[in-house]
Coordinates of C-alpha atoms in Angstrom, one line a residue:
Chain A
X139 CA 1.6 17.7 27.8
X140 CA -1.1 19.9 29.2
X141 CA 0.3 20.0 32.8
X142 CA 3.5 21.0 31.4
X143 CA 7.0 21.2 33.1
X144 CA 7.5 21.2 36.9
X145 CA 10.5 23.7 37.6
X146 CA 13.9 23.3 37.7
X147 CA 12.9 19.6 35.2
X148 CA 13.0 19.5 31.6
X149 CA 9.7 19.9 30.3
X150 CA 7.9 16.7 28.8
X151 CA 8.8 15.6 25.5
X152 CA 6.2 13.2 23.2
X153 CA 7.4 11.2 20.2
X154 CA 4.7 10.5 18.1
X155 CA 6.2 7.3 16.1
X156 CA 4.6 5.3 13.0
X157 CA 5.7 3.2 10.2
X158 CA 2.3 3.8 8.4
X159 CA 1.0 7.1 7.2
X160 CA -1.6 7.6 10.1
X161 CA 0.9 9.7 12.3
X162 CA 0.5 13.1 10.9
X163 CA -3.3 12.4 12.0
X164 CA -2.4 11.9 15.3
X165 CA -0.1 14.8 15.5
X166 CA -2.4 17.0 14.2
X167 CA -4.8 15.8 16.9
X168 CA -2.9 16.3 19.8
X169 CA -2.0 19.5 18.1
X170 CA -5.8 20.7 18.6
X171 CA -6.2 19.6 21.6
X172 CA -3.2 22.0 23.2
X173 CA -4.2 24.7 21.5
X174 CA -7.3 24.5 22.6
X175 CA -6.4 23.6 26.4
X176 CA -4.0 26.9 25.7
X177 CA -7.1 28.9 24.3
X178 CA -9.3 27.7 27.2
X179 CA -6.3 28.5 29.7
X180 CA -6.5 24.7 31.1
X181 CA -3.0 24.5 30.2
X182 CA 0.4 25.3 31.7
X183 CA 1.3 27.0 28.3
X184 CA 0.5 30.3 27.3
X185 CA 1.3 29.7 23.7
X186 CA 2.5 27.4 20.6
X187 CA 5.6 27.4 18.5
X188 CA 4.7 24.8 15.8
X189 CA 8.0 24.1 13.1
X190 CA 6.5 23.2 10.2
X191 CA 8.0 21.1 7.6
X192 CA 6.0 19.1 5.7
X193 CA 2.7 20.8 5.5
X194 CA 2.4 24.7 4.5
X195 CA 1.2 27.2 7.7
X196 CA -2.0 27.8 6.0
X197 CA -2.9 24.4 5.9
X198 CA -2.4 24.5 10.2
X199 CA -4.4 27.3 10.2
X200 CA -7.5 26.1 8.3
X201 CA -6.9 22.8 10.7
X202 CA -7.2 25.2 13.7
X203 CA -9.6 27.8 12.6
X204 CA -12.1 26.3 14.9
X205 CA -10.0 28.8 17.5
X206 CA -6.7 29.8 16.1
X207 CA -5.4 33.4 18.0
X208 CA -2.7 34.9 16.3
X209 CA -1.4 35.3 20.3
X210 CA -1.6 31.8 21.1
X211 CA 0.3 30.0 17.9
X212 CA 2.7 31.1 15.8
X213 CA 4.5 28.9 12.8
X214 CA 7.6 28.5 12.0
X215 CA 7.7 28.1 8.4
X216 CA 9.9 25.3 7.1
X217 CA 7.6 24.2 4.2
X218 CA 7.7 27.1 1.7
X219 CA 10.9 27.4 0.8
X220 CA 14.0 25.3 2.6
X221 CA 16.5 25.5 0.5
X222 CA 16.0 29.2 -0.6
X223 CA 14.9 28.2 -4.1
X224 CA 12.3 30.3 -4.3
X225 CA 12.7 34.5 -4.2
X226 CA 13.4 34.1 -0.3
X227 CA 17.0 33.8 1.5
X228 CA 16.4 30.7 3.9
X229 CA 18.3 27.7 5.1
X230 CA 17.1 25.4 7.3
X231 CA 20.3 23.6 7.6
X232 CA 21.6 25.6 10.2
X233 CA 19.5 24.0 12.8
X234 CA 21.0 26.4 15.5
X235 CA 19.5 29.5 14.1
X236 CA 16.2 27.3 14.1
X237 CA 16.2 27.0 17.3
X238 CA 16.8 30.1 18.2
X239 CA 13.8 31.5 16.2
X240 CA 11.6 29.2 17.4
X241 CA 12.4 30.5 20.8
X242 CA 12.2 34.2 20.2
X243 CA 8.8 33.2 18.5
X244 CA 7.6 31.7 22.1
X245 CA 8.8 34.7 23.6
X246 CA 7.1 36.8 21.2
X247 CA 4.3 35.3 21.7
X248 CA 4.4 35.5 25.8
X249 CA 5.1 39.2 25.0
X250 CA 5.6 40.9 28.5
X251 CA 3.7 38.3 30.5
X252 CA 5.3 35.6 32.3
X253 CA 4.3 32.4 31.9
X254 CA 5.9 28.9 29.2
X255 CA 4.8 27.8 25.6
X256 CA 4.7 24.3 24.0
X257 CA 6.7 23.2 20.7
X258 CA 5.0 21.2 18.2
X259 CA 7.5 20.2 15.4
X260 CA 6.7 18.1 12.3
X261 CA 8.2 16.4 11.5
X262 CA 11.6 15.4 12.6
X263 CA 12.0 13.2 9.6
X264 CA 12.2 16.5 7.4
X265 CA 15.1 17.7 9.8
X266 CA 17.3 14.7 9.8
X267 CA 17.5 15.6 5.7
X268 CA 18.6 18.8 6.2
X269 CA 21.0 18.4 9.6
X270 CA 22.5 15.4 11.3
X271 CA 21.3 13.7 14.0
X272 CA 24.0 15.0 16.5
X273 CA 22.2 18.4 15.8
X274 CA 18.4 17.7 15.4
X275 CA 19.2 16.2 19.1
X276 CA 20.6 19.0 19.9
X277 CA 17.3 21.0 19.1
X278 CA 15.3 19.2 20.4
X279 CA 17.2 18.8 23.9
X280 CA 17.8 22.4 24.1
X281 CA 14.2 22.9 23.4
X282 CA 13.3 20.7 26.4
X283 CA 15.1 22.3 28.6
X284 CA 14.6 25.9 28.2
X285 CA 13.3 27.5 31.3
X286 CA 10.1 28.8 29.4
X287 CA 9.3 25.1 27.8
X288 CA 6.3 23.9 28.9
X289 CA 6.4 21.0 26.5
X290 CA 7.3 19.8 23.5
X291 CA 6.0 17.0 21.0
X292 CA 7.4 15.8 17.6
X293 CA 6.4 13.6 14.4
X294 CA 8.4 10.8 13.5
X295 CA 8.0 8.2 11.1
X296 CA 10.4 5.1 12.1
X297 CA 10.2 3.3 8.4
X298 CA 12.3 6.0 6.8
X299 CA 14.7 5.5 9.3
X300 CA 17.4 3.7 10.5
X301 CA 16.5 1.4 14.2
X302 CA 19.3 3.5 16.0
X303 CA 18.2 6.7 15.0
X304 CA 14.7 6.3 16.0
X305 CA 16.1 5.0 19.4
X306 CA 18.0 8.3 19.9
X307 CA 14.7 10.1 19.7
X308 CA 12.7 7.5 22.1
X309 CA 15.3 7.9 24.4
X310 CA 15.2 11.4 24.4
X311 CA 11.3 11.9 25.1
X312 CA 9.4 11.3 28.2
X313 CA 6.4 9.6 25.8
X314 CA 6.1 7.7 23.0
X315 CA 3.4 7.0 21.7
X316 CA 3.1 4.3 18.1
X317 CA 0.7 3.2 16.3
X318 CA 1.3 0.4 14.4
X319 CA -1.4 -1.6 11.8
X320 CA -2.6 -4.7 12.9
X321 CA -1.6 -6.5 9.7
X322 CA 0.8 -5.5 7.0
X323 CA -1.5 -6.3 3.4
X324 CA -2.6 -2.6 2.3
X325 CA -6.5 -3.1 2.6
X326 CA -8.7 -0.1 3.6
X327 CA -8.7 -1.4 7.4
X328 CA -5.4 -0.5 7.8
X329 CA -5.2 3.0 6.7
X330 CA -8.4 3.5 8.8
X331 CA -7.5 1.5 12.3
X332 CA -4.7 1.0 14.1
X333 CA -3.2 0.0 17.5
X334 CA -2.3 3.2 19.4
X335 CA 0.3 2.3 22.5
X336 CA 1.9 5.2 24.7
X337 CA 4.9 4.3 27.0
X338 CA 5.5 6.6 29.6
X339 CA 8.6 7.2 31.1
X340 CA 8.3 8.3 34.9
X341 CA 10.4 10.4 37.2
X342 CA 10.9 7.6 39.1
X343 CA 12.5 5.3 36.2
X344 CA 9.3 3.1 35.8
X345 CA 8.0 2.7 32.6
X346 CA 3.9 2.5 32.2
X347 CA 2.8 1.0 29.1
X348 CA -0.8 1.3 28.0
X349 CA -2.9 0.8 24.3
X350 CA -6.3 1.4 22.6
X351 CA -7.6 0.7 18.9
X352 CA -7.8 4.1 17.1
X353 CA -10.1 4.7 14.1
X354 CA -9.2 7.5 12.0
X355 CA -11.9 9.3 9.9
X356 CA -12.1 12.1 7.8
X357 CA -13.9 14.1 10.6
X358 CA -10.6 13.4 13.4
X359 CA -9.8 10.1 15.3
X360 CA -11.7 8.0 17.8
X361 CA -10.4 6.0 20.3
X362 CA -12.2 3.1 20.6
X363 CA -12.9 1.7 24.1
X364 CA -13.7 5.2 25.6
X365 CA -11.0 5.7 28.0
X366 CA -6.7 5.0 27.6
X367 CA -6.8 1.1 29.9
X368 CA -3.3 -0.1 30.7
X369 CA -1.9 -3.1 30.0
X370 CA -3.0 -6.0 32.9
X371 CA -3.5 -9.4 33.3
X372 CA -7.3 -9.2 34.2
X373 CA -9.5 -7.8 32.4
X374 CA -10.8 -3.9 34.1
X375 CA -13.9 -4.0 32.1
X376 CA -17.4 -5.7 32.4
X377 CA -18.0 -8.3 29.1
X378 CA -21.6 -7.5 27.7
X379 CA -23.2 -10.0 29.9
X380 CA -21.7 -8.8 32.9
X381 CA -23.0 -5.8 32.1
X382 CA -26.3 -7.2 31.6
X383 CA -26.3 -9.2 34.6
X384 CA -25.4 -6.2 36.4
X385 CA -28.2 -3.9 35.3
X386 CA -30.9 -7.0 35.6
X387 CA -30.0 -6.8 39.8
X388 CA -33.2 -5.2 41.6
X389 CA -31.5 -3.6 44.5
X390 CA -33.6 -3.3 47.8
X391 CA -34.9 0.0 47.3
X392 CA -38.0 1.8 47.5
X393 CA -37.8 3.7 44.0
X394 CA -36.5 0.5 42.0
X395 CA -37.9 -2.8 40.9
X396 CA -40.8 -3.0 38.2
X397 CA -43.7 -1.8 40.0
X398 CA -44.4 -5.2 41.9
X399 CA -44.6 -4.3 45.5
X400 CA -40.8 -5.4 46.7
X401 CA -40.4 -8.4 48.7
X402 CA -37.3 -8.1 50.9
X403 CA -35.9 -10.9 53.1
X404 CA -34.7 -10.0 56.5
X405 CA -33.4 -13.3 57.3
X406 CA -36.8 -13.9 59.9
X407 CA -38.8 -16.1 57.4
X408 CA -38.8 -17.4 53.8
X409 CA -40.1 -15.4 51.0
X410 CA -43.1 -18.0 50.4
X411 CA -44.7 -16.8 53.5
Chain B
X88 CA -18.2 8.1 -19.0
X89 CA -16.6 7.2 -16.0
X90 CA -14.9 4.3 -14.6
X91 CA -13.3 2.6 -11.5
X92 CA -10.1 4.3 -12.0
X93 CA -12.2 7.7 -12.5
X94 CA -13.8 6.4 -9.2
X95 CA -11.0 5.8 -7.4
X96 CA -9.4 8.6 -8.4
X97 CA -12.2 11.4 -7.5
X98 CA -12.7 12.1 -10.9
X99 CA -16.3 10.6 -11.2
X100 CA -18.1 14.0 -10.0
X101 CA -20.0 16.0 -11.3
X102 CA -18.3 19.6 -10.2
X103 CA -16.8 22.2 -12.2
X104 CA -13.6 22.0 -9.8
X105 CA -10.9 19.4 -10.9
X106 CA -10.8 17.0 -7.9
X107 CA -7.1 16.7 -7.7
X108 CA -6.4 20.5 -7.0
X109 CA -4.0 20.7 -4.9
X110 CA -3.4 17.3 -4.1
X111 CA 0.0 14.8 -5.1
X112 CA -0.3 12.0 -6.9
X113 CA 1.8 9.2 -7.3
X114 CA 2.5 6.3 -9.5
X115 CA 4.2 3.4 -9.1
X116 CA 4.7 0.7 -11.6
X117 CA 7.2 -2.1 -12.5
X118 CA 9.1 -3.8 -15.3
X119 CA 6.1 -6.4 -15.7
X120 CA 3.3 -3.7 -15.6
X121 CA 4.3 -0.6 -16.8
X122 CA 1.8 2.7 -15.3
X123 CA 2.8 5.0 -17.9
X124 CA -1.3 4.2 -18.9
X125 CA -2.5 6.2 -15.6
X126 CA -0.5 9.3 -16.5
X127 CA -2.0 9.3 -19.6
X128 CA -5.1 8.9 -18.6
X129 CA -5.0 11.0 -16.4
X130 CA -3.7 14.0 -18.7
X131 CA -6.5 13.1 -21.2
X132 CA -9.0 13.6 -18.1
X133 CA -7.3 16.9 -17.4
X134 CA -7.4 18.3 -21.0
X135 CA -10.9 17.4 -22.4
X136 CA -12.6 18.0 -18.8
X137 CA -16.5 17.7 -18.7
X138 CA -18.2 20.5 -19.1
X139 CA -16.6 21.9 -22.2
X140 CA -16.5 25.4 -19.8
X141 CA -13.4 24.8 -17.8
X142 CA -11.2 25.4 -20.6
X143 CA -8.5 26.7 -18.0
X144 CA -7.1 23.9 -17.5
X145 CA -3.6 24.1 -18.4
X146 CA -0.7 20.9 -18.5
X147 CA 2.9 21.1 -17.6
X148 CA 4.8 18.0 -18.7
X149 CA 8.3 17.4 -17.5
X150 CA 9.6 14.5 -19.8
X151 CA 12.8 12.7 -18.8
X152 CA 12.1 9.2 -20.5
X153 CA 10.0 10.0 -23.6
X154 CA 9.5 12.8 -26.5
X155 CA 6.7 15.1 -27.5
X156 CA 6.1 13.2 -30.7
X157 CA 5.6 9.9 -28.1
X158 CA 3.0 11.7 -25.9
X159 CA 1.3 13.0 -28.8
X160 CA 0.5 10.0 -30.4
X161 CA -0.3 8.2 -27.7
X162 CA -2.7 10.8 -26.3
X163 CA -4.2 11.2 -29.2
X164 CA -4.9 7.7 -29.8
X165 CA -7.2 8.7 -26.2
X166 CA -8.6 11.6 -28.2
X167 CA -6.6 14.5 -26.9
X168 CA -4.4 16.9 -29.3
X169 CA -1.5 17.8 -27.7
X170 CA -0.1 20.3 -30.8
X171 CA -3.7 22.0 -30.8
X172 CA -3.6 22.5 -27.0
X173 CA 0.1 23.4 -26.9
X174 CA -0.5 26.2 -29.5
X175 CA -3.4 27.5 -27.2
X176 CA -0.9 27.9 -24.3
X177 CA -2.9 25.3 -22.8
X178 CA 0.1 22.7 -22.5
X179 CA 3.7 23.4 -21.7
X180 CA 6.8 20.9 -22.6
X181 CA 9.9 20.5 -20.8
X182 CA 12.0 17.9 -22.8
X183 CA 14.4 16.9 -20.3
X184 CA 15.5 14.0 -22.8
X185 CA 18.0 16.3 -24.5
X186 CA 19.5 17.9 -21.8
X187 CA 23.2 17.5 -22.0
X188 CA 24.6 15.9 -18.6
X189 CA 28.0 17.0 -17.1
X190 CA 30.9 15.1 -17.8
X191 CA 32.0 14.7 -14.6
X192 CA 30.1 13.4 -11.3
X193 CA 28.9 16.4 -9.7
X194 CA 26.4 16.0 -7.3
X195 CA 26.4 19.9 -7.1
X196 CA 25.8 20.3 -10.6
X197 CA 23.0 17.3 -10.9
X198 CA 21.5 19.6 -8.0
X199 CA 21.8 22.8 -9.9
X200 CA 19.6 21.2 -13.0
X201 CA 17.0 20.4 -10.6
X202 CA 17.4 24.0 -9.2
X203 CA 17.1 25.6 -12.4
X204 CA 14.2 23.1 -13.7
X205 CA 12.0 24.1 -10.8
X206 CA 12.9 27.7 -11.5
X207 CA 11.2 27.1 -14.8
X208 CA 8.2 25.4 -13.5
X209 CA 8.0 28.1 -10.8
X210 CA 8.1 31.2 -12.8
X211 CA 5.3 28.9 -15.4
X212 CA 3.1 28.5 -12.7
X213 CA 3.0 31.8 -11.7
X214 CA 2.6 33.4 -14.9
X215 CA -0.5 30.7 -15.8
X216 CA -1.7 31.1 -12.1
X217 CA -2.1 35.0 -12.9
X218 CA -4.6 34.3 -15.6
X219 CA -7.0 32.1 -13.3
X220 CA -5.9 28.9 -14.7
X221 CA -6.1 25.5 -13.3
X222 CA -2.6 23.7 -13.4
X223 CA -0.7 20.4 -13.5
X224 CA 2.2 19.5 -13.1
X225 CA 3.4 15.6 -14.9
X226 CA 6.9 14.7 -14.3
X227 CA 7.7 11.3 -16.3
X228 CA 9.7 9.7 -14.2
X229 CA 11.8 10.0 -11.4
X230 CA 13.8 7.4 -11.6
X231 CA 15.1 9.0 -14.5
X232 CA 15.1 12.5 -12.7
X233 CA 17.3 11.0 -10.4
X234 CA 19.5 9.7 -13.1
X235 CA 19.6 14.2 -14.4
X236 CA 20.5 14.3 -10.4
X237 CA 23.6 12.3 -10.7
X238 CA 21.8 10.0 -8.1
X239 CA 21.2 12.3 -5.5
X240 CA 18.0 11.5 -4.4
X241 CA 17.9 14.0 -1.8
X242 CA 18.2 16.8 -4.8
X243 CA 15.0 14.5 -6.3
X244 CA 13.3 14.6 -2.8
X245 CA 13.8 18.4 -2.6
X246 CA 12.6 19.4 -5.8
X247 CA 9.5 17.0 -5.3
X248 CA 8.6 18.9 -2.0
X249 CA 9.5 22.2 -3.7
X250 CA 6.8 21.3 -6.5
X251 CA 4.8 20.0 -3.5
X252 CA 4.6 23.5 -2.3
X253 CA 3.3 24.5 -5.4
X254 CA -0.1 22.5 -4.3
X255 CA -0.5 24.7 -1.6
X256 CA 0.5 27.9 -3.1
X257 CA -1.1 28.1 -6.4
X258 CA -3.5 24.7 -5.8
X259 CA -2.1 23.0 -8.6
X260 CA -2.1 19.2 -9.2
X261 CA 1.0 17.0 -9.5
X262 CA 1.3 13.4 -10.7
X263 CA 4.5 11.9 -11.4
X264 CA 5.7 8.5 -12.2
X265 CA 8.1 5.9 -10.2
X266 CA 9.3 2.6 -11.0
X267 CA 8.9 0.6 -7.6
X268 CA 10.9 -2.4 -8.6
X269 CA 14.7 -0.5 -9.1
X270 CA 14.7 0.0 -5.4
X271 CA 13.6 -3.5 -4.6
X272 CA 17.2 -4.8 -4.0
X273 CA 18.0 -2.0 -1.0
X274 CA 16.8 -2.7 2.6
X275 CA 14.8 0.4 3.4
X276 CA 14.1 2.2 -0.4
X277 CA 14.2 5.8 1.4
X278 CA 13.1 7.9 -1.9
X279 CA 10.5 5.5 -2.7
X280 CA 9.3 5.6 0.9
X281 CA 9.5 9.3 1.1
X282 CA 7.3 10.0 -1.7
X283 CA 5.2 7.6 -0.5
X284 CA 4.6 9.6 2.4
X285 CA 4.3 12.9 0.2
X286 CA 1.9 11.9 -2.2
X287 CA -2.2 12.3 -1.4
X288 CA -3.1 9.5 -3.7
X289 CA -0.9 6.1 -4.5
X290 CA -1.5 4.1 -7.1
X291 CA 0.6 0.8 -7.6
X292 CA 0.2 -1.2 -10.7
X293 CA 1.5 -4.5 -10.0
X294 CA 1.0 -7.7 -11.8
X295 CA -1.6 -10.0 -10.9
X296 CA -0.2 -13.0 -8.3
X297 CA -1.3 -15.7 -10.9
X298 CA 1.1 -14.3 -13.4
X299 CA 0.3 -13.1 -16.9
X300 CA -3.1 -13.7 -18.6
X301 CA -4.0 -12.4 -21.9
X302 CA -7.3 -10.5 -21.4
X303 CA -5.9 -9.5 -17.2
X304 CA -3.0 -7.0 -17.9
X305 CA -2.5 -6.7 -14.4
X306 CA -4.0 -4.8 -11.0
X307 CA -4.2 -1.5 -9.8
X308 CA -4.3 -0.6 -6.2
X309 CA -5.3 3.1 -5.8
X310 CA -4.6 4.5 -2.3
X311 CA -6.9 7.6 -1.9
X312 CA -5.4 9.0 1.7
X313 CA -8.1 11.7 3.0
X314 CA -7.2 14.9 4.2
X315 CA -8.6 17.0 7.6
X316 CA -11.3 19.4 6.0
X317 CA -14.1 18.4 8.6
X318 CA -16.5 17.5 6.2
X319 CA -17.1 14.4 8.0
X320 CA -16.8 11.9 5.0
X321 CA -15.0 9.3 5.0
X322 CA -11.3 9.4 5.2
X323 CA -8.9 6.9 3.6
X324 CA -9.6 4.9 0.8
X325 CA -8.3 1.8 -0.9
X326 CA -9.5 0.5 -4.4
X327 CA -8.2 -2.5 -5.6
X328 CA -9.6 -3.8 -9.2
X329 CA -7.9 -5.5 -12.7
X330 CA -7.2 -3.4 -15.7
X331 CA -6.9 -4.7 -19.3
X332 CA -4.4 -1.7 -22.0
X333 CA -6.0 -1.6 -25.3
X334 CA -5.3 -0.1 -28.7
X335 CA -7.3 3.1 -27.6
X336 CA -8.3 2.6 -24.2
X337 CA -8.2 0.7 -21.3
X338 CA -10.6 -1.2 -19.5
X339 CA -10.9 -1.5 -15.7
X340 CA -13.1 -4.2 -14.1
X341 CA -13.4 -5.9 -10.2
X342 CA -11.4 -9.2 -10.2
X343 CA -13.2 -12.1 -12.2
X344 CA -16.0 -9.4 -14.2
X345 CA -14.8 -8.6 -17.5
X346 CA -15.7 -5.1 -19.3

């Protein structure tokens, strides 16, 4: 998401998927972690448009405090007031004019610079009650392939919806990434750890497939087992022993061993000698 | 005093603050263990809070199933007035039970009651969030709201999320009431599902696997789901324990200690 959109492709699209309520978590982790790659200018994005449906805008922003510009995100407020119930004249059905807003809102936020910005929406669950599926795709394509997309990532929770439905949103996104429980009883384990997969889908047509265990705290998520490993017959770590076997090896030279004066064989005589 | 439901629930601290500000809370019960005893309980918390110096605490209580006269003597059975704090403007009824439904099936119309319901609660909130009070909303029950809806459970989703936004707006509490087991008999319950994902804290009351015992009235599993606030506590929690309903109380022990 960070490297963003090559020209002349559509720019990546993530699908965050779950079926138990850890998603939003994750979402509003990799949500953090753009913005601040688009604070720190590591990114290919300049900015954020973030469509926000099931949480209110100032919840995002004490979420992103830690380094929230008003320049570098701007929300599009879906939360407050859908349905125009309230004393404001709004309807999110029209998923059209959506889009457009969210658009002028990236180029708002690019001002007269050049440069792309990223869409964060959450969730797409909240869309499909307001609009059918034939037009929530249709968002979220033209989304992807604006010229000024750098990327754009979505929350979906696959329980609440029908198999072919999700399907239309996996096949429409460049990564998904699930997490699923490991077991289905509701005991505190699950709603703390799960099994996070991502399946990339490359330029090429291959499809990469790789998973970690994810523990989700209060304080943000952990992934266990320190790095993303993909999925492979063998195993591409050391075991504990290995790794204790490895660091016991006194390597021939001067400034290691454990203070004994170092015996090294060169092959001319045995070490008894 | 406090117990494991207390616990479970937050409500064991020793803060001025009521712990469910801002937070949704949702019940879920079934023919063979009713929850209605949570709600209550939890209004009883609300309106005699320790210390006696919060006294902003104010109730809304939308009631589709029951009438005043049923909360009142329940409640005060717990030791809460409901008159007295209703003539302090402390507690506002909405008696939905004698609302007169359309004649004709109108999904429009059902959607319109909703409409004009939250319209009520909306302009309530904002005139007792003027006066620094601390609010919460009680709707009793949905199924029965969906019934006012004339089914339309996407008119019941949207006014839940509408008094959802009321959490983050005024930082107001809502608990409301579901009965799990009428959706049992549909593939993928959506509404029950939904709120599910809405609420900040679940709490199922289910009956125990052995089946029914005289002193074991059943089990409550309290879902506790954290939120991001950097505090570094930690996040989700699950309670599991056994309740007992009595005449005036109710008791709530681990599996196999009684009292």
């Amino acid at each position: 998401l960070r490297d963003g959109a090559l020209e002349g492709e559509h720019a990546p699209a993530l699908t965050i998927k779950d079926s138990i309520p850890l998603g939003f978590d994750v979402f509003a982790h990799v949500l953090a972690q753009l913005s601040s790659h688009i604070l720190a200018g590591k990114s290919q994005s300049r900015g954020l448009v973030l469509v926000a449906f099931t949480r209110s805008p100032s919840f995002y922003v004490d979420l992103l405090k830690r380094g929230l510009e008003v320049n570098s995100i701007q929300i599009l407020d879906c939360y407050s007031d859908p349905h125009g119930w309230k004393d404001r004249i709004k309807d999110v059905k029209d998923m059209d004019k959506l889009c457009s807003l969210a658009i002028e809102l990236g180029k708002g936020l690019l001002g007269e610079g050049k440069g792309r910005f990223s869409f964060a929406l959450d969730s797409v669950n909240e869309m499909l009650r307001y609009a059918s599926v034939h037009s929530v795709a249709r968002v979220l394509s033209d989304l992807r392939s604006h010229d000024l997309a750098s990327c754009v990532f979505w929350l979906l929770h696959s329980d609440l919806l029908e198999d072919k439905v999700a399907a239309v949103f996996d096949y429409m996104s460049s990564m998904v990434a699930s997490l699923e429980s490991e077991n289905l009883s509701l005991t505190e384990q699950n709603f703390r750890r799960a099994k996070f997969s991502i399946r990339f889908k490359r330029r090429n047509g291959r499809v990469r497939l790789m998973s970690e265990e994810v523990s989700i705290e209060r304080s943000g998520i952990t992934f266990m087992g320190g790095s993303l490993l993909p999925k492979v017959q063998f195993n591409l770590q050391l075991s504990e022993k290995e790794q204790m076997d490895r660091a016991k090896v006194v390597l021939p030279f001067e400034h290691q061993g454990n203070g004994e004066p170092i015996e090294i064989y060169d092959g001319r005589r045995s070490l008894a000698d | 005093m406090d117990n494991l439901l207390d616990r479970a629930l937050g409500l064991d601290g020793r803060g001025d603050r009521w712990p469910l500000l801002g937070k949704v809370v949702l019940v879920e019960d079934c023919v063979e263990t009713g929850g209605a005893f949570v709600v209550h309980h939890i209004i009883k918390r609300f309106l005699s809070p320790q210390p006696a110096a919060a006294s902003n605490h104010s109730l809304i209580l939308v009631a589709f199933s029951q009438p005043l006269s049923h909360y009142d003597r329940v409640l005060r059975k717990l030791g809460c007035n409901l008159v007295a704090q209703r003539d302090h403007d402390r507690f506002l009824f909405f008696d939905m039970l004698n609302l007169r439904f359309p004649d004709r099936d109108d999904v429009k119309t059902g959607s319109s009651v909703l409409v004009s319901l939250f319209e009520k609660i909306y302009n309530a909130v904002r005139a007792l969030s003027a006066e620094k009070n601390c609010i919460t909303i009680v709707i009793d029950d949905i199924a029965l709201m969906e019934v006012v809806a004339n089914g339309s459970s996407d008119s019941v989703l949207d006014f839940l999320h509408y008094c959802r936004t009321l959490t983050s707006e005024f930082d107001c509490s809502v608990v409301a009431l579901n009965h799990g087991d009428i959706y049992s008999t549909t593939e993928k319950p959506m509404l029950m599902l939904n709120l599910e994902y809405l609420s900040n804290i679940l709490v199922r009351a289910e009956p125990l696997a052995t089946g029914s015992a005289v002193d074991v009235h059943g089990q409550l599993m309290v879902f506790n789901k954290g939120e991001h606030d950097g505090q570094g506590t930690p996040g989700s929690k699950v309670h599991n324990f056994h309740f007992r309903v009595k005449e005036n109380s109710v008791d709530f022990f681990y599996p196999g200690g009684r009292g």
